[in-house]
XYZ file of N, CA, C and O in Angstrom:
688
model
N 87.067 23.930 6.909
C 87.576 22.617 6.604
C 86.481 21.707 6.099
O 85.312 22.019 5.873
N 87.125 20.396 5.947
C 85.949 19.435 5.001
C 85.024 19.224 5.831
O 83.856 19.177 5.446
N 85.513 18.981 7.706
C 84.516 18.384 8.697
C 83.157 19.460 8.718
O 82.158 19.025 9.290
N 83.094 20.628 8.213
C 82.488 21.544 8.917
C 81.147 21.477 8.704
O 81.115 20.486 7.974
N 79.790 21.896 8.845
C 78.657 21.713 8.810
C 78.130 23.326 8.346
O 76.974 23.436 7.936
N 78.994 24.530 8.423
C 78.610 25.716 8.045
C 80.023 26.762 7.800
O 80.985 26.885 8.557
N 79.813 27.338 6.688
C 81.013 28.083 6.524
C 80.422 29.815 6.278
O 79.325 30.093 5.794
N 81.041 30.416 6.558
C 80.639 31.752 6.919
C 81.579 33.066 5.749
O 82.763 33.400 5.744
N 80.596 33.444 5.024
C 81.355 34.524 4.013
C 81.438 35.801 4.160
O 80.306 36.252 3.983
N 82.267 36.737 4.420
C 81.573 38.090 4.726
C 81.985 39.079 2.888
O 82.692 38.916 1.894
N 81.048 39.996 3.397
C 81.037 41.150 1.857
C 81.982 42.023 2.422
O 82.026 42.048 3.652
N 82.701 42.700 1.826
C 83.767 43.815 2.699
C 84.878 44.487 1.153
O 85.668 43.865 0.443
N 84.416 46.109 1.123
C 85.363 46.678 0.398
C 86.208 47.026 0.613
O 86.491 47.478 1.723
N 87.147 46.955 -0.567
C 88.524 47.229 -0.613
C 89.904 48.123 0.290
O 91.099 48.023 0.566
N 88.397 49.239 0.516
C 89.283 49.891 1.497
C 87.618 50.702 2.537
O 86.476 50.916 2.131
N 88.141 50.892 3.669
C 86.834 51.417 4.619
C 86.845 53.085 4.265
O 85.765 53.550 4.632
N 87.577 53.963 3.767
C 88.201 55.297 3.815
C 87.325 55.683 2.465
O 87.077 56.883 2.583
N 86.722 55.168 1.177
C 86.421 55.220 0.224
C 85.225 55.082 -0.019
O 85.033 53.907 -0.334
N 84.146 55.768 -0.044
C 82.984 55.659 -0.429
C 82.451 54.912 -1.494
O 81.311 54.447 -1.469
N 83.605 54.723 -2.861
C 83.245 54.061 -3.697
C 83.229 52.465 -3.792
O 82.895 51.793 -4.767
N 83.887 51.803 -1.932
C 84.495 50.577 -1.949
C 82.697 50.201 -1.353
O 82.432 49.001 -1.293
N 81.838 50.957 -1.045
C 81.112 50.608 0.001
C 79.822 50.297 -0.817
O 79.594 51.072 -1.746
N 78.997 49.336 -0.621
C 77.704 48.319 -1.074
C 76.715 48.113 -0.236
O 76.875 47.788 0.940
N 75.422 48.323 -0.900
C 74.477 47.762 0.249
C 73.532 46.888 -0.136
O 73.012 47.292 -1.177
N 72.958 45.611 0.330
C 72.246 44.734 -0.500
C 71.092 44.398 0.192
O 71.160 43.962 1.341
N 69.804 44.591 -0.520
C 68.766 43.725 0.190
C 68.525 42.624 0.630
O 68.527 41.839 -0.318
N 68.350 42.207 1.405
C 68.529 40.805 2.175
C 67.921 39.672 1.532
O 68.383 38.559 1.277
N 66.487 40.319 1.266
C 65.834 39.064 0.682
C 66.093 39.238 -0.950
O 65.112 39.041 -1.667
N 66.897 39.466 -1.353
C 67.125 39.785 -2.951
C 68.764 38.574 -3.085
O 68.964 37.513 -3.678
N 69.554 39.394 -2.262
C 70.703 38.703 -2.060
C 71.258 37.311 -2.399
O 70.954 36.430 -1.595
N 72.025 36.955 -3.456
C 72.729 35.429 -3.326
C 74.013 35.352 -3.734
O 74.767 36.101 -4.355
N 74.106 34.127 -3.178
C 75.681 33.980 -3.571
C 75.481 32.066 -3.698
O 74.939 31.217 -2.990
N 76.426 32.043 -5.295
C 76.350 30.632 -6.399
C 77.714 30.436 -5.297
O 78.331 31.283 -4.651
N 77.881 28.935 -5.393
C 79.327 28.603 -5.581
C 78.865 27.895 -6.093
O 77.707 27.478 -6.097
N 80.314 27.488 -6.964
C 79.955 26.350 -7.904
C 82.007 25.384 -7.283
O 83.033 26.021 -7.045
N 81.860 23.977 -7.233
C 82.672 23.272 -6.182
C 83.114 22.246 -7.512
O 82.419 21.655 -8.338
N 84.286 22.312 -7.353
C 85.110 21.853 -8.651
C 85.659 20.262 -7.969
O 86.415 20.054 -7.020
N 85.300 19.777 -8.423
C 86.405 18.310 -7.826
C 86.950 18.089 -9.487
O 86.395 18.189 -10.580
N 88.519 17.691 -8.971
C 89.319 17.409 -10.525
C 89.381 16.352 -11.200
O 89.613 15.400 -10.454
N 89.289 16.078 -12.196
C 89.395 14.996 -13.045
C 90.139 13.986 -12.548
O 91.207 14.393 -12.090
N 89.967 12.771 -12.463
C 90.984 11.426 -12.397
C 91.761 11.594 -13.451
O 91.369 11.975 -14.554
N 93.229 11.233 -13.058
C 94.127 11.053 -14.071
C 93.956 9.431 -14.775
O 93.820 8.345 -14.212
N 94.028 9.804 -16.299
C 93.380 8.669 -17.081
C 94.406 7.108 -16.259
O 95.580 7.307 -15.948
N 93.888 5.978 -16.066
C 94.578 4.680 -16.194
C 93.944 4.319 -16.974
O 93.239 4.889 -17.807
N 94.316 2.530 -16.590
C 93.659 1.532 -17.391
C 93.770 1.793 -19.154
O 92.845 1.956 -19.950
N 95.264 1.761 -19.405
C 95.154 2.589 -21.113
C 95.061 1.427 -21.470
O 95.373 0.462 -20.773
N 94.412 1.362 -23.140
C 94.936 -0.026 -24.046
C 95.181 0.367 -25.292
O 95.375 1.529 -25.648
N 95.175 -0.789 -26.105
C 95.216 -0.016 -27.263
C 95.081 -1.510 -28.242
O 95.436 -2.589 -27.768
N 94.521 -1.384 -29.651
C 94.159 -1.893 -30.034
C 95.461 -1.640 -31.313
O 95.788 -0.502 -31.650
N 96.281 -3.263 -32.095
C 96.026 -3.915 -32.069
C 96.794 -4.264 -29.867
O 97.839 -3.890 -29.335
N 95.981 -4.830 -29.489
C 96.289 -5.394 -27.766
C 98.144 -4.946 -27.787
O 99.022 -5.319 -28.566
N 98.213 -4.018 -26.587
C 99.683 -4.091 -25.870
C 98.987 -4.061 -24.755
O 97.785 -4.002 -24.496
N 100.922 -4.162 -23.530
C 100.645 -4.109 -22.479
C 101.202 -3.211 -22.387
O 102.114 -2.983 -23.183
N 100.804 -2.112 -21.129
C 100.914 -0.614 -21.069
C 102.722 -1.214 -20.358
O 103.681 -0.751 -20.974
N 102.988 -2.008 -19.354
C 103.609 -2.575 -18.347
C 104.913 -3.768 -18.989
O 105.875 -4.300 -18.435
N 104.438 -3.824 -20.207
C 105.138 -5.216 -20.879
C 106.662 -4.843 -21.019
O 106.878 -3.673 -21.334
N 107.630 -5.573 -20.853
C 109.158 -5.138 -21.317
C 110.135 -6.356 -22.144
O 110.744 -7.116 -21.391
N 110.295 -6.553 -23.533
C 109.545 -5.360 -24.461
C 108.659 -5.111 -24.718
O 107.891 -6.060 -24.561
N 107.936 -3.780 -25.297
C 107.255 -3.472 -25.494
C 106.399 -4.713 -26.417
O 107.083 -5.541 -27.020
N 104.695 -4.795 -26.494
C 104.885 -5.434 -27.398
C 104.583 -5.238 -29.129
O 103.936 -4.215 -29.355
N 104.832 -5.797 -29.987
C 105.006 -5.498 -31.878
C 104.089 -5.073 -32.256
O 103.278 -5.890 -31.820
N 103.293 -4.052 -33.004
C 102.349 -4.091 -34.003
C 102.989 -4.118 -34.871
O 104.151 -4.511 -34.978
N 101.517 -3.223 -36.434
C 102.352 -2.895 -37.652
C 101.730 -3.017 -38.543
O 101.992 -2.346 -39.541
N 100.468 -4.079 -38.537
C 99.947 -4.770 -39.623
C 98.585 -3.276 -39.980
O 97.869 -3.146 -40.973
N 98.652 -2.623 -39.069
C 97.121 -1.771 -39.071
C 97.192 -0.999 -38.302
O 98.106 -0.953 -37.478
N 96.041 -0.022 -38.386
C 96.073 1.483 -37.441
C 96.023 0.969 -36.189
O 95.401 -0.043 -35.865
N 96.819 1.814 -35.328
C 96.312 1.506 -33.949
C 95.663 2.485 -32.878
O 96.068 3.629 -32.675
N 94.625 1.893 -32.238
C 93.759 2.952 -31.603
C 94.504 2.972 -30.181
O 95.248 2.028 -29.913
N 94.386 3.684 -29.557
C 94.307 4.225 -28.280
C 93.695 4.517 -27.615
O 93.254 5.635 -27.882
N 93.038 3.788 -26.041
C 91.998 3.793 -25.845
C 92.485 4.525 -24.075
O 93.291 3.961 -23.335
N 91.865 5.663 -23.775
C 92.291 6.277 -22.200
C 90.692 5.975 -21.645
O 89.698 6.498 -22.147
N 90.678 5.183 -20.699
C 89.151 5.500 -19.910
C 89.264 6.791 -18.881
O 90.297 6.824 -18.213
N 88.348 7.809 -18.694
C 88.207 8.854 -18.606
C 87.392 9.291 -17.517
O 86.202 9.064 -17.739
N 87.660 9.943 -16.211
C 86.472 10.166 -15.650
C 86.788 11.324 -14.379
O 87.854 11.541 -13.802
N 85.470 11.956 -14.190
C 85.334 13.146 -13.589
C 84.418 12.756 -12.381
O 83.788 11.708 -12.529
N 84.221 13.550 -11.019
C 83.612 12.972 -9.902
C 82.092 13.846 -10.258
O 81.065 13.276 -9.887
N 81.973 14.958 -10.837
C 81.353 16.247 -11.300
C 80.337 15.421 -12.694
O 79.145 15.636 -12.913
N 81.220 14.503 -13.442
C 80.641 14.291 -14.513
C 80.799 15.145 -15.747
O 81.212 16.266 -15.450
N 80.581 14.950 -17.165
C 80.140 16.109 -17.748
C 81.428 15.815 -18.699
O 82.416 15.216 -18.273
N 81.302 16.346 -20.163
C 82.311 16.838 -20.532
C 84.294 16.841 -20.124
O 84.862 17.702 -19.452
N 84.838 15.832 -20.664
C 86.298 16.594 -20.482
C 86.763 16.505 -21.696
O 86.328 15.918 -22.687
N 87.902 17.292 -21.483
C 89.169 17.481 -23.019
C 90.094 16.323 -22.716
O 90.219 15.871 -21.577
N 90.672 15.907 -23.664
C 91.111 14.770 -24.010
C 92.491 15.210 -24.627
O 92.539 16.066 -25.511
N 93.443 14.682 -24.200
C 94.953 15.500 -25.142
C 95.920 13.872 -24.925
O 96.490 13.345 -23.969
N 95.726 13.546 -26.213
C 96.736 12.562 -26.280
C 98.319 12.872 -26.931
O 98.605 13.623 -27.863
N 99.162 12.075 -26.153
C 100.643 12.614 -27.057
C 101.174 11.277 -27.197
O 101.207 10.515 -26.231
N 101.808 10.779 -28.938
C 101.832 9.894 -29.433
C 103.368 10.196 -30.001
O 103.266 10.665 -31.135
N 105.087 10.054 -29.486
C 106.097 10.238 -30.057
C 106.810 8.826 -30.259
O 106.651 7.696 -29.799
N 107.479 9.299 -30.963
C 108.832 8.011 -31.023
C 109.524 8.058 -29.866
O 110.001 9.119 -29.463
N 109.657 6.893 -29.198
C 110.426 6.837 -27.868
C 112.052 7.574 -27.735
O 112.547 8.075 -26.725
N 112.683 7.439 -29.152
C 113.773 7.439 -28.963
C 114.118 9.152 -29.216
O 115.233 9.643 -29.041
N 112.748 10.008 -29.716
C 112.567 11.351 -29.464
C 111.418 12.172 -28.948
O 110.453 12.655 -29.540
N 111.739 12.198 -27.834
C 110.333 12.712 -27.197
C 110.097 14.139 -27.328
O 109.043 14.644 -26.941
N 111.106 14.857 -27.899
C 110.524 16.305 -27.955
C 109.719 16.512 -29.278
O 109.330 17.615 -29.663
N 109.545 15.516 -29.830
C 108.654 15.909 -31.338
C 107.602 14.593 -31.103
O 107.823 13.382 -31.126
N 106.412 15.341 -30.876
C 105.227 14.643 -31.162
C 104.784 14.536 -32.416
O 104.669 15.471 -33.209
N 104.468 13.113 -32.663
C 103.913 12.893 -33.742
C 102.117 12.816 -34.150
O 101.576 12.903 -35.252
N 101.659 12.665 -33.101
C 100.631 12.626 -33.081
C 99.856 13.310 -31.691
O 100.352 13.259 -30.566
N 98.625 13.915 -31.995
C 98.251 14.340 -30.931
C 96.684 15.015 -30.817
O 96.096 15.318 -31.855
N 96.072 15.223 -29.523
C 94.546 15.781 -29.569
C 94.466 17.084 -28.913
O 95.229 17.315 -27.975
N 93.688 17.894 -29.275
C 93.507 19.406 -28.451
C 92.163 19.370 -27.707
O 90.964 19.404 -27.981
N 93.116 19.267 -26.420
C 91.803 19.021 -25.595
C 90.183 20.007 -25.450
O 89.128 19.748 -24.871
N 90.607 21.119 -26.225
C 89.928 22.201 -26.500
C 88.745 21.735 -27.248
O 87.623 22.227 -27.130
N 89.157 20.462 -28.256
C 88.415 20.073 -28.840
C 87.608 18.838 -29.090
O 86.479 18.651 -29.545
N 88.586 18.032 -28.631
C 88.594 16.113 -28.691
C 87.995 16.142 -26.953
O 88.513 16.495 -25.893
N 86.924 15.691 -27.257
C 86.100 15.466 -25.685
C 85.622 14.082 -25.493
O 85.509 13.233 -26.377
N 85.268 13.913 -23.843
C 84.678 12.372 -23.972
C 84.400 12.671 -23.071
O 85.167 13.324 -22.364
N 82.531 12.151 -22.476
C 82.280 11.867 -21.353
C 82.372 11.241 -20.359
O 82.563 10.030 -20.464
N 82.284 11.763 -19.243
C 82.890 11.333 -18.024
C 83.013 9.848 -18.075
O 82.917 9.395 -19.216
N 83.152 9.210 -17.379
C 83.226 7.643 -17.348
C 82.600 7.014 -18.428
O 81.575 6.361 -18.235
N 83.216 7.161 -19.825
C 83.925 6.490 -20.954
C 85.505 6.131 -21.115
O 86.399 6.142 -20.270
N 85.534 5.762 -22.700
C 86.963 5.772 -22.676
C 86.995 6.811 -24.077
O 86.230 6.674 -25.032
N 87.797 7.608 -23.991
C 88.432 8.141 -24.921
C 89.304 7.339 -26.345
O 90.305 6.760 -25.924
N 89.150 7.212 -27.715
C 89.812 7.026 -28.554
C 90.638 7.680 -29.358
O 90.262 8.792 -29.727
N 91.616 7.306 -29.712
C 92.182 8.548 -30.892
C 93.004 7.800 -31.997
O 94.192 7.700 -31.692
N 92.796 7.462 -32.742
C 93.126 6.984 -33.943
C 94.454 7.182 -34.592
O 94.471 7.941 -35.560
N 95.469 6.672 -34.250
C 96.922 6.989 -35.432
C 97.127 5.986 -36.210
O 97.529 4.886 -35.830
N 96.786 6.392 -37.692
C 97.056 5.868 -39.003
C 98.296 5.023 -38.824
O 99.093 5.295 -37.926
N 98.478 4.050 -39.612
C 99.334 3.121 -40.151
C 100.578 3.897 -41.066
O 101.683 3.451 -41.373
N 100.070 4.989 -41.322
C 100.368 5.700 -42.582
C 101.636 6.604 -41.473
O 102.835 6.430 -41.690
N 101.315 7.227 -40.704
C 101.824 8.097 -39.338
C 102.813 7.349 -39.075
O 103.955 7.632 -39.436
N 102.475 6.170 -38.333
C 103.638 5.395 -37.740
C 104.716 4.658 -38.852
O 105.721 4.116 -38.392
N 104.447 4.654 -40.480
C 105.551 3.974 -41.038
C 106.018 4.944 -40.996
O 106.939 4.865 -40.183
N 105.912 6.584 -41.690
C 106.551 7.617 -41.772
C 107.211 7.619 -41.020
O 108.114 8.168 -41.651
N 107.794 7.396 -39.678
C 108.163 8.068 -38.815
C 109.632 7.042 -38.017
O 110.661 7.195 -37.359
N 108.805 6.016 -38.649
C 109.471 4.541 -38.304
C 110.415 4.077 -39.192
O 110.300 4.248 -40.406
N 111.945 3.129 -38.345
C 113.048 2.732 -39.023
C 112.757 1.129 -38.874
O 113.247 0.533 -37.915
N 112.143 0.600 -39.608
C 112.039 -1.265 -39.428
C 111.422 -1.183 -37.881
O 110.494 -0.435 -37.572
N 111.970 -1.906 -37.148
C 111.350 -1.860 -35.611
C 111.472 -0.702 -35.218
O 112.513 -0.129 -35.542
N 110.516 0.005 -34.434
C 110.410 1.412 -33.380
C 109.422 0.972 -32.588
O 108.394 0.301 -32.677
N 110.297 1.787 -31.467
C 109.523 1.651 -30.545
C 108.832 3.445 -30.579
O 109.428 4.359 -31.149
N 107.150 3.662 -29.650
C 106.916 4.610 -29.819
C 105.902 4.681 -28.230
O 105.248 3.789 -27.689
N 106.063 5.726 -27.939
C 105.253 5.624 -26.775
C 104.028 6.995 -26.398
O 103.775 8.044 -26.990
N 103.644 6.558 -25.522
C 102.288 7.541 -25.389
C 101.748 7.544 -24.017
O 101.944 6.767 -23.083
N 100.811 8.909 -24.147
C 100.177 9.424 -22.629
C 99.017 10.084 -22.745
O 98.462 10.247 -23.832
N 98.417 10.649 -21.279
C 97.670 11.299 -22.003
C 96.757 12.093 -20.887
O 96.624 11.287 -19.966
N 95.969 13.485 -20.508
C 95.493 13.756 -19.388
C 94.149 14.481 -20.001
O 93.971 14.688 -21.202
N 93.341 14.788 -19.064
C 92.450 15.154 -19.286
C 92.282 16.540 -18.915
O 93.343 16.984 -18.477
N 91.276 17.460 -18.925
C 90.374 18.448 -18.330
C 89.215 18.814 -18.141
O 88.333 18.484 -18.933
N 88.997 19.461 -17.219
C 87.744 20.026 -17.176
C 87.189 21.604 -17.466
O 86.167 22.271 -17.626
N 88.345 21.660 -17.418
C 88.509 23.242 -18.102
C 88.902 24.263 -17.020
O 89.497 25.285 -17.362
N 88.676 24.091 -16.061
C 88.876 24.488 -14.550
C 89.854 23.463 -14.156
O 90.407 24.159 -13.304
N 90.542 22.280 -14.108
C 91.656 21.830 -14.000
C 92.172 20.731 -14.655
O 91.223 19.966 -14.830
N 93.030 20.326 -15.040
C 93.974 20.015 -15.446
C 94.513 18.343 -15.037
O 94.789 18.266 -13.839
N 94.630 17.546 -15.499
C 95.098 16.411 -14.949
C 96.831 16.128 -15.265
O 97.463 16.270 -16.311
N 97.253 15.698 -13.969
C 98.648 14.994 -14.463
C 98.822 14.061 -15.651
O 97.767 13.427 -15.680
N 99.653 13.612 -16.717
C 99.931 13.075 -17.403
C 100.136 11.242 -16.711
O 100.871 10.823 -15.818
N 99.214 10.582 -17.525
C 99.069 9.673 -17.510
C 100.519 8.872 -17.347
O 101.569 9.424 -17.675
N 100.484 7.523 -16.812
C 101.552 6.753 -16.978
C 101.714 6.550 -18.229
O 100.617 6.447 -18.778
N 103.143 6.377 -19.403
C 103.310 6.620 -20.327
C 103.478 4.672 -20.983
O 104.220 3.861 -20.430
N 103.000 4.494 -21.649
C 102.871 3.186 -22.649
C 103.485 3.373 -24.116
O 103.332 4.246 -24.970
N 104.188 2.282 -24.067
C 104.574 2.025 -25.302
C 104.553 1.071 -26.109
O 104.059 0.125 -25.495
N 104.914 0.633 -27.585
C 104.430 -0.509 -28.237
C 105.777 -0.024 -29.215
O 106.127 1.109 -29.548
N 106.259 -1.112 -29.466
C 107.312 -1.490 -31.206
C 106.071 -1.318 -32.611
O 104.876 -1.613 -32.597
N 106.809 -0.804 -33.604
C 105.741 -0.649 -34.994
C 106.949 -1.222 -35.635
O 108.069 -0.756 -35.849
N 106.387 -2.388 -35.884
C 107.248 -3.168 -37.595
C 106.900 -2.569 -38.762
O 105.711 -2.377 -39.017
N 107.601 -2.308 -39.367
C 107.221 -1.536 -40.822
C 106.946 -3.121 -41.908
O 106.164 -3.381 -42.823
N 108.153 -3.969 -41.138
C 107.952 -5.191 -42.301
C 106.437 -6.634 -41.993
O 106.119 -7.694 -42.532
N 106.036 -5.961 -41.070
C 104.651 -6.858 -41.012
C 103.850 -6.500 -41.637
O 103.311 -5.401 -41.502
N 103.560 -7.369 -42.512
C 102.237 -6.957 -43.875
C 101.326 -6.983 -43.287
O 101.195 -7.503 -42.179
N 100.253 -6.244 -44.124
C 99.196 -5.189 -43.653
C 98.150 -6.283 -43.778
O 98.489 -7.402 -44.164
N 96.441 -5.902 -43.354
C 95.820 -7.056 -43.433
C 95.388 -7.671 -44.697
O 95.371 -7.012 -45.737
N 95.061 -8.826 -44.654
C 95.101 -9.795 -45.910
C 93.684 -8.741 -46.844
O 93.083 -8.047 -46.024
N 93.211 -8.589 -48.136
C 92.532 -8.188 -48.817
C 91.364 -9.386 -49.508
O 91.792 -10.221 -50.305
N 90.021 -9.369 -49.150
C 89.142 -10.550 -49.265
C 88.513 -9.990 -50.520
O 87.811 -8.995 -50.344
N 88.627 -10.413 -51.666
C 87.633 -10.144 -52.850
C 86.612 -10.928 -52.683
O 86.644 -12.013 -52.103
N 85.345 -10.241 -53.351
C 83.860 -10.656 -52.964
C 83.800 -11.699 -54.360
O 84.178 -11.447 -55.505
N 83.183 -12.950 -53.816
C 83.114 -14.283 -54.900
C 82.182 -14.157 -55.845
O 80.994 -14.056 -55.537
N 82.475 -14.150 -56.734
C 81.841 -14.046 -58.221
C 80.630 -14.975 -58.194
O 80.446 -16.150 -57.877
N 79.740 -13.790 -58.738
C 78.033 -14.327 -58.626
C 77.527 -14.575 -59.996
O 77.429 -13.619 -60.764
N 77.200 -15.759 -60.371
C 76.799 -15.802 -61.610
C 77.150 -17.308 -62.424
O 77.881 -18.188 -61.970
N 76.555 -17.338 -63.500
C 76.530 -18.901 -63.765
C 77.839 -19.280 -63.896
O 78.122 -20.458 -64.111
């Protein structure tokens, strides 16, 4: 148990009847690794840029620009985790529209994770107002996190995009 101060391992083959189950080890040669896994925190604290509230009802509007997604991330171990975000239309959750392979998309331990869905993604996908929602868990490769509390935000297709600043003419 957790209280304990010494835990005790024994070596022992498969079967006692079998010569081939049986091992003998020098003492002072001898070791044994463990290596002690504590699991990832399941991501909170989500945001997302342009600003929602994970909690808000309704959701609240973007539209004008990409919006990021931000999971803060963290392990008791430290180190490396996978990152798997899932980004659908609320009103169909079996088709993701967007998403990360945690195999690949990593972030260190106590950061926050980003993942970027285009403007371009969410009109495609979008009828005038949608709502669209998202989650997201981590790993360590050795385990697995529950799926985040799920957040959502409305995408206006008819909110124009950001204003375009031409650079002021230099010269007499």
């Amino acid at each position: 148990g957790a209280a304990r101060n010494t835990q005790t391992f024994a070596l022992v083959g498969r079967t006692e009847t079998s010569p081939d189950s049986w091992k003998e080890f020098e003492p002072s040669t001898a070791t044994l690794t463990i290596t002690y896994n504590h699991p990832p925190a399941t991501p909170t604290g989500l945001s997302t840029t342009p600003a929602t509230s994970c909690a808000a009802t309704p959701p609240p509007v973007v539209g004008d620009a990409d919006v990021y997604l931000y999971a803060p991330v963290s392990d008791p171990d430290g180190g490396s985790l996978g990152v798997r975000f899932e980004l659908w239309k609320t009103s169909a959750p079996a088709t993701i529209l967007a998403s990360s392979n945690a195999a690949t998309f990593t972030a260190t331990s106590a950061t926050t994770a980003i993942l970027v869905i285009p403007r371009a993604t969410l009109e495609a996908a979008a009828d005038s107002l949608t709502q669209f929602s998202w989650h997201v868990q981590t790993t360590d490769t050795l385990t697995t996190t529950a799926w985040s509390a799920t957040c959502s935000f409305n995408f206006d297709t008819s909110r124009p995009g950001q204003p375009g600043v031409d650079q002021p003419a230099i010269g007499p």
